[in-house]
Amino acid sequence: MVTKLNTKRYVRANRDSFIHAVEAFQGHLKPITLVVDNNALQTLDSIFTFSKLKQETQVENVVKCDEEASSVLHALIDDTTVVFLVDVRSDLVLNKEMEKLLRELRSSSVNIITTTNNGRDTEQGLIRDYLREIIPLELVLVKWHILPMESLDDNVLDCNILMNSEGNNLYYPKNPYYRNATVNILVNNLSDSVVSILEKENITLIKSVALGENSKRLIDIIQQRLELSDTTEKKFIRDAKFGKLKSGERNDLIVFERSLDTLTPMMTDLTYSGILSETKRMDFTPNDDDIWDQLKFLNFGAVGSNLNTLAKDLQMKYESRHEANTISEIKNFVDNLGDLQSRQEVLKKHTVQSSELMDFLKEIDFKDTIDFEHNLYENSLDSSTVINKIVEMMCFETEESNILRLCCLFSQIKQGLREKDFTALRQELVDTFGNEMIFKLKALEDYKLLSKKHLENSKDYQSIIKVFDTMPDVDIEPLKPRDMNYAFSGAVPIMSRLLQSMFDRSVFVKNNNSILQSFIHSKEPTLTRLETLLADMKIPVDERNWINKDGKIIGDVKNEPDLTLLVFIGGITRGEISTIKFLQERLRSMDIPKEFVIVTDGIITGNEIFAKDISAPMKAAVN
């Protein structure tokens, strides 16, 4: 559990913020009808049940903005106060149905609540100007300031802005021409979210590290916005904690972006939560219990064994009734019986789910695909063998998205394909999936995900793999992994290894002893002696101290790990999250106590790397 950030409080904070926004319209005697667009609906559902919403606000009706909303709204408009809830953070425009409703509204004014990651008046002004262009009515505009909320784990905060309402990825938009604009949206929203967290928790940053050009820009924006909101009181507290006599408290910020590693998402995520997401089974899995917490980040191969252990433990608790001799012992067993039965039901669901998933994976020759990915990653296959294998998979109706991921993995490992190989592969893809594939391949080439050789600034992944030992000579041991290679076909995610290298340089023992001369282990994140290496790999870096390092530490934060915010631009996979948690525990065993809290614009699978129109979505694997 986070010792400095209680992320569960953010749900309550967002709930209170929404209630406060609705109160702006509760002066009316009529109950409120809330019209919600699809983007905002997901956030609203995550913090309120309908009954709780009615209990804590004047909202009487909630109308989803769809094709039927107009007729429903017209039936309610005379007896209620209509308020529109919109989220344009990712789209920057209203969806067509919402715009149509607003234009057709029979009223002298329009009441709108807009979601925002920051309370700046300038942002509210921009939204107001946009709405005035399309709505020729008086606007009553109220902001709903939301904090990123935990997703998948207590220490993972998801801003949920990476994918827009059409299912397109803002980091890799379907039209590369718009990429600068869409990435700016992500950077601005993420920086707003980080600033909101820092200000809410009164966190003073000690140091920041950024890898990637957009990561550096995010740090710049955060620093500028914190300086604008700085006060005499904040300066006094900062000087008291971090002046000549320091408190010993440490809070750091490390920022990554997806372009640092586009290999890892192209491989299959082998964690339990990752495979469930890849096969579209996540919605059918209980994910709000302690059993899920124990299983979600494990390699899928360890799930069966853990379920068996949990079942045996549950059986022992049931059998303990035979040892209950006194009235007190019998009463204690009866009191706990409901919890045992509930746990048994959840355990049964997980067992059935994992069994069905195993059967499905056998049907699709899952192991063969994983082996192929592994061989691609270690570059042990010649180009003709790879192309023949991919063509063979296309003949067996393998999903288009899976084929494209393998092609991108192949291309990037080879640092681009030879002209004849690219042409042959391109022809096979177009013949199999149709002429629309021509445009998809053009976008992938623009993003350097699937391209020809000699493309400028292409990343030399083979050198990165060797230097950072991301294909370690360590067996994958699902039950007790010894390295972070258990989540992706024997490969360690590059960003996880980069993070490790800031605190633990033992990874360089095999391939680069000179880097070890700086330190072996460090409690401070640093890129010292990695600068040249990262420059050769075309990875821009920025390392800055926010607090003067001079001075004497007069105390220490007892029994509390150092807080490190990890920001991911362009999304993070479940497998990467799992390996970061693994790294956190390994560092603690080295007496480097860290609490990694992830802040991201989205949690993704490899399929979400592509825009919706670049790759068809994977079919559901549920009968």
Coordinates of C-alpha atoms in Angstrom, one line a residue:
M1 CA 0.0 0.0 0.0
V2 CA 1.2 3.5 -0.8
T3 CA 2.6 5.1 2.4
K4 CA 2.6 8.7 1.1
L5 CA -0.2 8.6 -1.4
N6 CA -3.6 7.2 -0.4
T7 CA -4.9 6.9 -3.9
K8 CA -8.2 5.4 -2.7
R9 CA -9.0 8.9 -1.5
Y10 CA -9.0 10.2 -5.0
V11 CA -12.3 8.5 -5.7
R12 CA -13.8 10.4 -2.8
A13 CA -12.2 13.6 -4.0
N14 CA -13.6 13.2 -7.5
R15 CA -17.0 12.4 -6.0
D16 CA -16.9 15.6 -3.9
S17 CA -15.8 17.6 -6.8
F18 CA -18.7 16.4 -8.9
I19 CA -21.2 17.0 -6.1
H20 CA -19.8 20.6 -5.9
A21 CA -20.2 21.0 -9.6
V22 CA -23.8 19.8 -9.6
E23 CA -24.6 22.1 -6.6
A24 CA -24.2 25.1 -9.0
F25 CA -27.5 24.0 -10.6
Q26 CA -29.4 23.0 -7.5
G27 CA -30.8 26.4 -6.8
H28 CA -33.6 25.4 -9.2
L29 CA -36.7 23.9 -7.7
K30 CA -36.8 21.2 -10.3
P31 CA -34.8 17.9 -10.1
I32 CA -31.9 17.5 -12.4
T33 CA -31.7 15.4 -15.6
L34 CA -28.0 14.7 -16.3
V35 CA -27.2 14.1 -20.0
V36 CA -23.8 12.3 -20.2
D37 CA -21.5 11.7 -23.2
N38 CA -19.7 8.4 -23.5
N39 CA -16.3 9.7 -22.4
A40 CA -17.7 11.1 -19.1
L41 CA -20.0 8.2 -18.4
Q42 CA -17.1 5.8 -17.7
T43 CA -15.7 8.2 -15.1
L44 CA -19.1 8.8 -13.5
D45 CA -19.8 5.1 -13.3
S46 CA -16.5 4.5 -11.5
I47 CA -17.4 6.9 -8.6
F48 CA -21.2 6.6 -8.2
T49 CA -23.9 4.0 -8.3
F50 CA -27.1 5.5 -9.6
S51 CA -28.7 5.2 -6.1
K52 CA -25.7 7.0 -4.6
L53 CA -25.8 9.7 -7.2
K54 CA -29.5 10.4 -6.4
Q55 CA -28.9 10.3 -2.7
E56 CA -26.0 12.8 -2.7
T57 CA -27.2 15.2 -5.4
Q58 CA -30.4 16.6 -6.9
V59 CA -29.9 14.4 -10.0
E60 CA -33.1 12.4 -10.7
N61 CA -32.5 11.1 -14.1
V62 CA -29.3 10.1 -16.1
V63 CA -29.6 10.0 -19.9
K64 CA -26.8 8.5 -22.0
C65 CA -26.1 10.6 -25.1
D66 CA -27.0 8.2 -27.9
E67 CA -29.6 8.1 -30.8
E68 CA -32.5 7.7 -28.3
A69 CA -31.5 10.5 -26.0
S70 CA -33.4 13.2 -28.0
S71 CA -36.8 11.6 -27.5
V72 CA -36.1 10.8 -23.8
L73 CA -34.9 14.3 -23.1
H74 CA -37.9 16.0 -24.8
A75 CA -40.2 14.0 -22.4
L76 CA -38.3 15.2 -19.4
I77 CA -37.3 18.8 -20.3
D78 CA -40.4 20.6 -19.0
D79 CA -40.2 19.0 -15.5
T80 CA -36.5 19.0 -14.9
T81 CA -33.4 21.1 -15.1
V82 CA -31.2 19.6 -17.8
V83 CA -27.5 19.6 -17.2
F84 CA -25.0 18.2 -19.8
L85 CA -21.9 16.4 -18.6
V86 CA -19.1 16.4 -21.3
D87 CA -15.5 15.2 -21.5
V88 CA -13.6 16.7 -24.4
R89 CA -10.1 16.1 -23.0
S90 CA -9.2 13.5 -25.7
D91 CA -11.5 14.5 -28.5
L92 CA -11.4 18.3 -28.2
V93 CA -14.9 18.4 -29.8
L94 CA -18.3 17.2 -28.8
N95 CA -19.6 14.0 -30.3
K96 CA -22.2 14.4 -33.0
E97 CA -25.1 13.2 -30.8
M98 CA -24.2 15.7 -28.0
E99 CA -23.9 18.6 -30.4
K100 CA -27.2 17.7 -32.0
L101 CA -28.9 17.6 -28.6
L102 CA -27.5 21.0 -27.6
R103 CA -28.5 22.6 -30.8
E104 CA -32.1 21.3 -30.5
L105 CA -32.5 22.3 -26.9
R106 CA -35.6 24.4 -26.3
S107 CA -34.2 26.7 -23.7
S108 CA -32.8 30.2 -23.2
S109 CA -29.5 28.8 -21.7
V110 CA -27.5 25.6 -21.6
N111 CA -26.1 24.1 -18.4
I112 CA -22.8 22.2 -19.0
I113 CA -20.3 20.5 -16.7
T114 CA -17.0 19.8 -18.3
T115 CA -14.3 17.5 -17.0
T116 CA -10.8 18.9 -16.5
N117 CA -7.5 17.7 -15.0
N118 CA -6.6 21.2 -13.8
G119 CA -8.6 24.1 -12.4
R120 CA -6.9 26.8 -14.5
D121 CA -9.4 29.5 -15.7
T122 CA -7.6 29.7 -19.1
E123 CA -8.6 26.1 -19.8
Q124 CA -12.2 26.8 -18.9
G125 CA -12.1 29.8 -21.2
L126 CA -10.9 27.8 -24.2
I127 CA -13.8 25.3 -23.7
R128 CA -16.3 28.2 -23.3
D129 CA -15.1 29.8 -26.6
Y130 CA -15.4 26.5 -28.4
L131 CA -18.9 25.9 -27.1
R132 CA -20.1 29.4 -28.0
E133 CA -19.2 28.7 -31.6
I134 CA -21.6 25.8 -31.9
I135 CA -24.3 26.8 -29.4
P136 CA -26.1 30.1 -30.0
L137 CA -27.4 30.2 -26.4
E138 CA -26.3 31.6 -23.0
L139 CA -23.8 29.1 -21.4
V140 CA -23.7 28.2 -17.7
L141 CA -20.4 26.4 -17.6
V142 CA -19.1 24.6 -14.5
K143 CA -15.9 22.6 -14.3
W144 CA -15.5 19.1 -12.7
H145 CA -11.8 18.8 -11.7
I146 CA -10.9 15.1 -11.6
L147 CA -7.8 13.4 -10.3
P148 CA -6.5 10.2 -12.0
M149 CA -8.0 7.2 -10.3
E150 CA -6.5 3.8 -9.4
S151 CA -6.8 1.2 -12.1
L152 CA -5.8 -2.4 -11.9
D153 CA -3.8 -1.6 -8.7
D154 CA -3.6 0.9 -5.8
N155 CA -0.3 2.2 -7.2
V156 CA -1.5 2.7 -10.8
L157 CA -3.3 5.9 -11.6
D158 CA -4.9 6.0 -15.0
C159 CA -6.0 9.4 -16.6
N160 CA -7.8 7.4 -19.2
I161 CA -7.2 9.9 -22.0
L162 CA -5.0 7.9 -24.4
M163 CA -7.8 6.5 -26.5
N164 CA -10.5 8.9 -27.9
S165 CA -14.2 8.2 -28.2
E166 CA -13.6 6.6 -31.6
G167 CA -11.0 4.2 -30.2
N168 CA -8.0 5.9 -31.8
N169 CA -4.7 6.2 -30.0
L170 CA -3.6 9.8 -29.5
Y171 CA 0.0 8.9 -29.3
Y172 CA -0.2 7.0 -32.6
P173 CA -3.2 8.7 -34.3
K174 CA -4.4 7.2 -37.6
N175 CA -3.2 10.2 -39.5
P176 CA 0.5 10.9 -38.5
Y177 CA 0.0 14.6 -39.7
Y178 CA -1.9 15.3 -36.4
R179 CA 0.6 13.5 -34.1
N180 CA 2.2 16.7 -32.7
A181 CA -1.2 18.1 -31.8
T182 CA -2.5 14.9 -30.2
V183 CA 0.7 14.2 -28.2
N184 CA 0.5 17.7 -26.9
I185 CA -3.0 16.9 -25.6
L186 CA -1.6 13.9 -23.7
V187 CA 1.4 15.9 -22.3
N188 CA -0.8 18.7 -21.2
N189 CA -3.4 16.5 -19.5
L190 CA -0.7 14.3 -17.8
S191 CA 1.2 17.4 -16.6
D192 CA -2.1 18.8 -15.2
S193 CA -2.7 15.5 -13.4
V194 CA 0.8 15.3 -11.9
V195 CA 0.6 18.9 -10.7
S196 CA -2.8 18.2 -9.1
I197 CA -1.4 15.2 -7.2
L198 CA 1.7 17.1 -6.1
E199 CA -0.4 20.0 -4.8
K200 CA -3.1 17.9 -3.2
E201 CA -0.5 15.8 -1.3
N202 CA 1.9 18.8 -0.6
I203 CA 4.7 16.8 -2.2
T204 CA 8.0 18.5 -2.8
L205 CA 10.1 17.0 -5.6
I206 CA 13.7 16.3 -5.0
K207 CA 14.7 15.2 -8.5
S208 CA 13.3 14.4 -11.9
V209 CA 14.5 12.3 -14.7
A210 CA 13.0 12.3 -18.2
L211 CA 13.7 9.9 -21.1
G212 CA 12.3 11.1 -24.4
E213 CA 11.7 14.5 -25.9
N214 CA 8.0 14.6 -24.9
S215 CA 9.0 13.4 -21.4
K216 CA 11.3 16.5 -21.1
R217 CA 8.5 18.8 -22.2
L218 CA 6.2 17.3 -19.6
I219 CA 8.8 18.1 -16.9
D220 CA 9.2 21.6 -18.2
I221 CA 5.4 22.2 -18.1
I222 CA 5.1 20.8 -14.6
Q223 CA 7.9 23.0 -13.3
Q224 CA 6.3 26.1 -14.9
R225 CA 2.9 25.4 -13.5
L226 CA 4.3 24.7 -10.0
E227 CA 6.2 28.0 -10.1
L228 CA 3.1 29.9 -11.1
S229 CA 1.1 28.4 -8.1
D230 CA 4.0 28.9 -5.7
T231 CA 3.2 30.8 -2.5
T232 CA 5.0 32.2 0.5
E233 CA 3.6 29.5 2.7
K234 CA 4.8 26.7 0.3
K235 CA 8.3 28.3 0.2
F236 CA 8.4 28.4 4.0
I237 CA 7.5 24.7 4.3
R238 CA 10.0 23.8 1.5
D239 CA 12.8 25.7 3.2
A240 CA 12.0 24.1 6.6
K241 CA 12.1 20.6 5.1
F242 CA 14.9 21.0 2.6
G243 CA 17.0 24.0 3.6
K244 CA 20.5 23.7 5.2
L245 CA 19.1 21.2 7.6
K246 CA 17.1 18.5 5.6
S247 CA 14.4 16.2 6.8
G248 CA 15.5 13.2 4.9
E249 CA 12.3 12.9 2.9
R250 CA 12.7 12.0 -0.7
N251 CA 10.2 12.3 -3.6
D252 CA 11.3 11.8 -7.2
L253 CA 9.6 12.0 -10.6
I254 CA 10.6 9.8 -13.6
V255 CA 9.0 10.2 -17.0
F256 CA 9.0 7.7 -19.9
E257 CA 7.3 7.7 -23.2
R258 CA 6.1 4.9 -25.4
S259 CA 8.6 5.5 -28.3
L260 CA 11.4 4.4 -26.0
D261 CA 10.2 0.9 -26.4
T262 CA 7.8 -0.2 -29.1
L263 CA 9.1 -3.7 -29.1
T264 CA 7.6 -4.9 -25.8
P265 CA 3.9 -4.1 -26.7
M266 CA 4.2 -6.1 -29.9
M267 CA 4.7 -9.3 -27.9
T268 CA 2.0 -11.1 -26.1
D269 CA 1.5 -10.1 -22.4
L270 CA 1.9 -13.3 -20.4
T271 CA 0.6 -12.0 -17.1
Y272 CA -2.8 -13.2 -16.0
S273 CA -4.4 -9.7 -16.4
G274 CA -2.5 -9.2 -19.7
I275 CA -3.8 -12.4 -21.3
L276 CA -7.3 -11.8 -20.1
S277 CA -7.1 -8.3 -21.7
E278 CA -5.6 -9.6 -24.9
T279 CA -8.3 -12.2 -25.3
K280 CA -11.1 -9.8 -24.3
R281 CA -12.0 -11.7 -21.2
M282 CA -11.3 -9.1 -18.6
D283 CA -15.0 -8.1 -18.3
F284 CA -15.9 -11.7 -17.4
T285 CA -13.4 -12.0 -14.5
P286 CA -14.0 -10.9 -10.9
N287 CA -11.4 -8.2 -10.3
D288 CA -12.3 -6.6 -7.0
D289 CA -11.2 -9.2 -4.5
D290 CA -7.9 -10.2 -2.8
I291 CA -7.7 -13.4 -4.9
W292 CA -7.5 -11.2 -8.0
D293 CA -4.8 -9.1 -6.3
Q294 CA -2.7 -12.2 -5.8
L295 CA -3.1 -13.4 -9.4
K296 CA -3.3 -10.4 -11.7
F297 CA 0.5 -9.8 -12.1
L298 CA 1.6 -13.4 -12.2
N299 CA 2.8 -15.2 -15.3
F300 CA -0.2 -17.2 -16.4
G301 CA 1.7 -20.4 -15.9
A302 CA 1.7 -19.7 -12.1
V303 CA -2.0 -19.1 -11.8
G304 CA -3.1 -22.7 -11.6
S305 CA -0.6 -23.5 -8.8
N306 CA -1.7 -20.5 -6.8
L307 CA -5.4 -21.3 -7.3
N308 CA -4.7 -24.8 -6.0
T309 CA -2.9 -23.4 -2.9
L310 CA -5.8 -21.0 -2.3
A311 CA -8.3 -23.9 -2.6
K312 CA -6.4 -26.0 -0.1
D313 CA -6.2 -23.1 2.3
L314 CA -10.0 -22.6 2.0
Q315 CA -10.6 -26.3 2.6
M316 CA -8.5 -26.2 5.8
K317 CA -10.6 -23.4 7.1
Y318 CA -13.8 -25.3 6.3
E319 CA -12.4 -28.4 8.1
S320 CA -11.6 -26.3 11.2
R321 CA -15.2 -26.7 12.2
H322 CA -14.5 -30.2 13.3
E323 CA -12.0 -28.7 15.8
A324 CA -14.5 -26.3 17.2
N325 CA -15.4 -27.6 20.7
T326 CA -16.4 -24.6 22.7
I327 CA -19.4 -22.3 22.2
S328 CA -17.1 -19.5 21.4
E329 CA -15.2 -21.5 18.7
I330 CA -18.4 -22.6 17.1
K331 CA -19.7 -19.1 17.1
N332 CA -16.5 -17.8 15.5
F333 CA -16.8 -20.4 12.7
V334 CA -20.4 -19.5 12.0
D335 CA -19.6 -15.8 12.0
N336 CA -16.9 -16.4 9.3
L337 CA -19.0 -18.9 7.3
G338 CA -20.4 -16.2 5.0
D339 CA -17.0 -14.9 4.1
L340 CA -15.8 -18.4 3.4
Q341 CA -18.7 -19.1 1.1
S342 CA -18.2 -15.9 -0.7
R343 CA -14.5 -16.6 -1.1
Q344 CA -15.3 -20.1 -2.4
E345 CA -17.6 -18.6 -5.1
V346 CA -14.9 -16.1 -6.2
L347 CA -12.3 -18.8 -6.3
K348 CA -14.5 -21.0 -8.4
K349 CA -15.0 -18.2 -10.9
H350 CA -11.3 -17.7 -11.2
T351 CA -10.7 -21.4 -11.6
V352 CA -13.3 -21.8 -14.3
Q353 CA -12.0 -18.7 -16.1
S354 CA -8.4 -19.8 -16.1
S355 CA -9.4 -23.3 -17.2
E356 CA -11.4 -21.9 -20.1
L357 CA -8.6 -19.6 -21.0
M358 CA -6.1 -22.5 -21.0
D359 CA -8.4 -24.5 -23.4
F360 CA -8.7 -21.5 -25.7
L361 CA -4.9 -20.9 -25.8
K362 CA -4.4 -24.6 -26.8
E363 CA -6.8 -24.2 -29.6
I364 CA -4.9 -21.3 -31.1
D365 CA -1.4 -22.8 -30.8
F366 CA -0.5 -20.2 -28.3
K367 CA 2.8 -21.8 -27.4
D368 CA 3.9 -21.8 -31.0
T369 CA 3.2 -18.1 -31.3
I370 CA 5.2 -17.3 -28.0
D371 CA 8.1 -19.3 -29.3
F372 CA 8.0 -17.5 -32.6
E373 CA 8.0 -14.1 -30.8
H374 CA 10.9 -15.2 -28.6
N375 CA 12.9 -16.2 -31.7
L376 CA 12.1 -12.9 -33.4
Y377 CA 13.2 -10.9 -30.4
E378 CA 16.5 -12.6 -30.1
N379 CA 17.0 -12.3 -33.9
S380 CA 17.7 -16.0 -34.4
L381 CA 15.6 -16.4 -37.6
D382 CA 16.5 -15.3 -41.1
S383 CA 14.1 -13.1 -43.0
S384 CA 12.7 -15.7 -45.4
T385 CA 11.9 -18.0 -42.5
V386 CA 10.1 -15.2 -40.7
I387 CA 8.1 -14.1 -43.8
N388 CA 7.1 -17.7 -44.6
K389 CA 5.9 -18.2 -41.0
I390 CA 3.8 -15.0 -41.0
V391 CA 2.3 -15.9 -44.4
E392 CA 1.5 -19.4 -43.0
M393 CA -0.3 -17.7 -40.0
M394 CA -2.3 -15.5 -42.3
C395 CA -3.5 -18.6 -44.1
F396 CA -4.8 -20.0 -40.8
E397 CA -6.9 -16.8 -40.3
T398 CA -4.8 -15.3 -37.5
E399 CA -6.2 -11.9 -36.4
E400 CA -5.0 -8.9 -38.5
S401 CA -3.8 -7.1 -35.3
N402 CA -1.7 -10.1 -34.3
I403 CA -0.1 -10.3 -37.7
L404 CA 0.7 -6.6 -37.7
R405 CA 2.3 -6.9 -34.3
L406 CA 4.6 -9.7 -35.5
C407 CA 5.5 -7.7 -38.6
C408 CA 6.3 -4.7 -36.5
L409 CA 8.4 -6.8 -34.1
F410 CA 10.3 -8.3 -37.1
S411 CA 10.9 -4.9 -38.7
Q412 CA 12.2 -3.2 -35.6
I413 CA 14.5 -6.0 -34.6
K414 CA 16.0 -5.9 -38.1
Q415 CA 16.3 -2.1 -37.9
G416 CA 14.0 -2.0 -41.0
L417 CA 13.4 -4.6 -43.7
R418 CA 15.3 -5.0 -46.9
E419 CA 13.4 -3.6 -49.9
K420 CA 12.6 -7.1 -51.3
D421 CA 11.4 -8.4 -47.9
F422 CA 9.3 -5.3 -47.3
T423 CA 7.7 -5.6 -50.7
A424 CA 7.0 -9.3 -50.4
L425 CA 5.5 -8.9 -46.9
R426 CA 3.5 -5.8 -48.0
Q427 CA 2.0 -7.8 -51.0
E428 CA 1.0 -10.7 -48.8
L429 CA -0.7 -8.4 -46.3
V430 CA -2.6 -6.5 -49.0
D431 CA -3.7 -9.7 -50.7
T432 CA -4.9 -11.2 -47.4
F433 CA -6.6 -8.2 -45.7
G434 CA -7.5 -6.0 -48.7
N435 CA -6.5 -2.6 -50.2
E436 CA -7.2 -0.8 -46.9
M437 CA -4.0 -2.4 -45.7
I438 CA -2.0 0.0 -48.0
F439 CA -3.0 3.0 -45.9
K440 CA -2.4 1.1 -42.7
L441 CA 1.2 0.2 -43.8
K442 CA 1.9 3.8 -44.8
A443 CA 1.0 5.0 -41.3
L444 CA 3.1 2.2 -39.6
E445 CA 6.0 3.2 -41.8
D446 CA 5.6 6.9 -40.8
Y447 CA 5.8 5.8 -37.2
K448 CA 8.8 3.6 -37.9
L449 CA 7.0 0.6 -36.6
L450 CA 7.1 -1.3 -39.9
S451 CA 9.6 0.1 -42.4
K452 CA 12.3 -0.4 -44.9
K453 CA 16.0 -0.3 -44.0
H454 CA 18.1 2.9 -44.0
L455 CA 15.3 4.9 -42.5
E456 CA 16.8 7.9 -40.7
N457 CA 16.9 7.8 -36.9
S458 CA 15.8 4.1 -36.7
K459 CA 16.5 2.6 -33.3
D460 CA 19.1 -0.1 -33.0
Y461 CA 17.2 -2.5 -30.8
Q462 CA 19.7 -5.3 -31.1
S463 CA 22.3 -3.0 -29.4
I464 CA 19.8 -2.0 -26.7
I465 CA 18.9 -5.6 -26.0
K466 CA 22.6 -6.5 -25.6
V467 CA 23.7 -3.6 -23.5
F468 CA 20.7 -3.7 -21.1
D469 CA 20.6 -7.5 -21.1
T470 CA 16.8 -7.6 -21.8
M471 CA 17.1 -11.2 -23.0
P472 CA 18.8 -12.6 -19.9
D473 CA 20.2 -16.1 -19.8
V474 CA 17.7 -16.9 -17.0
D475 CA 15.0 -19.5 -17.2
I476 CA 11.4 -18.2 -17.0
E477 CA 10.2 -19.5 -13.6
P478 CA 6.5 -18.5 -13.3
L479 CA 6.3 -19.4 -9.6
K480 CA 9.5 -17.7 -8.5
P481 CA 10.9 -15.5 -11.2
R482 CA 14.5 -14.4 -10.8
D483 CA 14.4 -11.6 -13.3
M484 CA 11.7 -9.5 -15.1
N485 CA 11.6 -11.8 -18.2
Y486 CA 8.5 -13.6 -17.1
A487 CA 6.0 -11.2 -18.6
F488 CA 6.9 -11.2 -22.3
S489 CA 8.3 -14.2 -24.1
G490 CA 11.5 -14.3 -22.0
A491 CA 12.2 -10.6 -22.6
V492 CA 12.6 -7.9 -20.0
P493 CA 10.6 -4.7 -20.9
I494 CA 13.1 -2.0 -22.0
M495 CA 11.5 0.7 -19.9
S496 CA 11.6 -1.5 -16.8
R497 CA 15.3 -2.2 -17.4
L498 CA 15.9 1.6 -17.9
L499 CA 14.2 2.2 -14.6
Q500 CA 16.3 -0.5 -12.9
S501 CA 19.5 1.0 -14.2
M502 CA 18.8 4.3 -12.4
F503 CA 19.1 2.5 -9.0
D504 CA 20.9 -0.8 -9.7
R505 CA 23.8 -1.1 -12.1
S506 CA 24.4 -4.8 -11.6
V507 CA 22.6 -5.4 -14.9
F508 CA 25.7 -4.1 -16.7
V509 CA 28.1 -6.7 -15.2
K510 CA 28.0 -8.9 -18.2
N511 CA 28.2 -6.4 -21.1
N512 CA 29.4 -3.0 -19.8
N513 CA 31.6 -3.0 -16.8
S514 CA 32.7 0.6 -17.3
I515 CA 29.3 1.8 -16.2
L516 CA 29.7 0.0 -12.9
Q517 CA 32.5 2.4 -12.0
S518 CA 30.0 5.1 -11.0
F519 CA 28.0 2.9 -8.5
I520 CA 26.4 -0.5 -8.0
H521 CA 23.3 0.6 -6.1
S522 CA 21.9 4.1 -5.5
K523 CA 18.9 5.4 -3.5
E524 CA 18.8 8.4 -5.8
P525 CA 17.7 7.9 -9.5
T526 CA 20.5 8.9 -11.8
L527 CA 21.7 8.5 -15.3
T528 CA 25.3 9.1 -14.5
R529 CA 27.6 7.4 -17.0
L530 CA 24.6 6.4 -19.1
E531 CA 24.4 9.6 -21.0
T532 CA 26.7 8.6 -23.9
L533 CA 25.0 5.2 -24.1
L534 CA 21.5 6.7 -24.3
A535 CA 22.6 9.3 -26.8
D536 CA 23.9 6.5 -29.1
M537 CA 20.5 4.9 -28.7
K538 CA 18.9 8.2 -29.8
I539 CA 17.1 8.6 -26.4
P540 CA 17.0 12.2 -25.3
V541 CA 17.4 12.6 -21.5
D542 CA 16.9 15.3 -18.9
E543 CA 18.1 15.1 -15.3
R544 CA 17.5 17.9 -12.9
N545 CA 17.6 18.6 -9.2
W546 CA 14.7 20.5 -7.8
I547 CA 16.2 21.0 -4.3
N548 CA 19.7 22.2 -3.4
K549 CA 21.6 19.0 -2.6
D550 CA 23.9 20.8 -0.1
G551 CA 23.1 20.7 3.6
K552 CA 23.0 18.2 6.4
I553 CA 20.2 15.6 6.9
I554 CA 19.0 15.8 10.5
G555 CA 16.5 13.0 10.3
D556 CA 15.1 10.2 8.3
V557 CA 11.6 9.1 7.3
K558 CA 11.3 6.0 9.4
N559 CA 9.7 2.9 7.9
E560 CA 8.6 4.8 4.9
P561 CA 9.9 4.0 1.4
D562 CA 10.8 6.9 -0.9
L563 CA 7.9 8.0 -3.1
T564 CA 8.8 7.8 -6.9
L565 CA 6.1 9.0 -9.4
L566 CA 6.6 7.1 -12.7
V567 CA 4.8 8.9 -15.5
F568 CA 4.2 7.0 -18.8
I569 CA 3.2 9.0 -21.9
G570 CA 1.6 6.8 -24.6
G571 CA 0.4 4.1 -22.3
I572 CA 1.8 1.2 -20.3
T573 CA 1.1 -2.5 -20.6
R574 CA 0.0 -4.8 -17.7
G575 CA 3.1 -6.8 -18.1
E576 CA 5.3 -3.7 -17.7
I577 CA 3.3 -2.8 -14.5
S578 CA 4.0 -6.3 -13.2
T579 CA 7.7 -6.0 -13.8
I580 CA 7.9 -2.6 -12.1
K581 CA 6.3 -4.1 -9.0
F582 CA 8.8 -7.0 -9.2
L583 CA 11.6 -4.4 -9.4
Q584 CA 10.2 -2.5 -6.5
E585 CA 10.5 -5.6 -4.3
R586 CA 14.0 -6.4 -5.6
L587 CA 15.2 -2.9 -4.7
R588 CA 13.7 -3.2 -1.3
S589 CA 15.7 -6.4 -0.7
M590 CA 18.8 -4.3 -1.5
D591 CA 17.9 -1.8 1.1
I592 CA 16.7 0.7 -1.5
P593 CA 13.1 1.2 -0.3
K594 CA 11.0 2.7 -3.1
E595 CA 7.3 3.1 -3.6
F596 CA 6.6 3.3 -7.3
V597 CA 3.3 5.0 -8.1
I598 CA 2.5 4.9 -11.8
V599 CA 0.6 7.8 -13.5
T600 CA -0.3 7.1 -17.2
D601 CA -2.6 8.3 -19.9
G602 CA -3.8 4.7 -20.5
I603 CA -3.3 1.0 -19.9
I604 CA -2.9 -0.8 -23.2
T605 CA -2.3 -4.1 -25.0
G606 CA -0.3 -4.2 -28.2
N607 CA -3.5 -3.8 -30.2
E608 CA -4.0 -0.3 -28.7
I609 CA -0.7 0.8 -30.1
F610 CA -2.4 1.1 -33.4
A611 CA -5.2 3.5 -34.2
K612 CA -8.6 1.9 -34.6
D613 CA -8.4 2.4 -38.4
I614 CA -4.8 1.1 -38.6
S615 CA -5.7 -2.3 -37.2
A616 CA -8.9 -4.2 -36.8
P617 CA -9.7 -5.1 -33.1
M618 CA -9.1 -8.6 -31.9
K619 CA -12.2 -10.7 -31.8
A620 CA -13.6 -11.7 -28.5
A621 CA -12.5 -15.1 -27.3
V622 CA -15.6 -15.8 -25.3
N623 CA -18.2 -18.1 -26.7

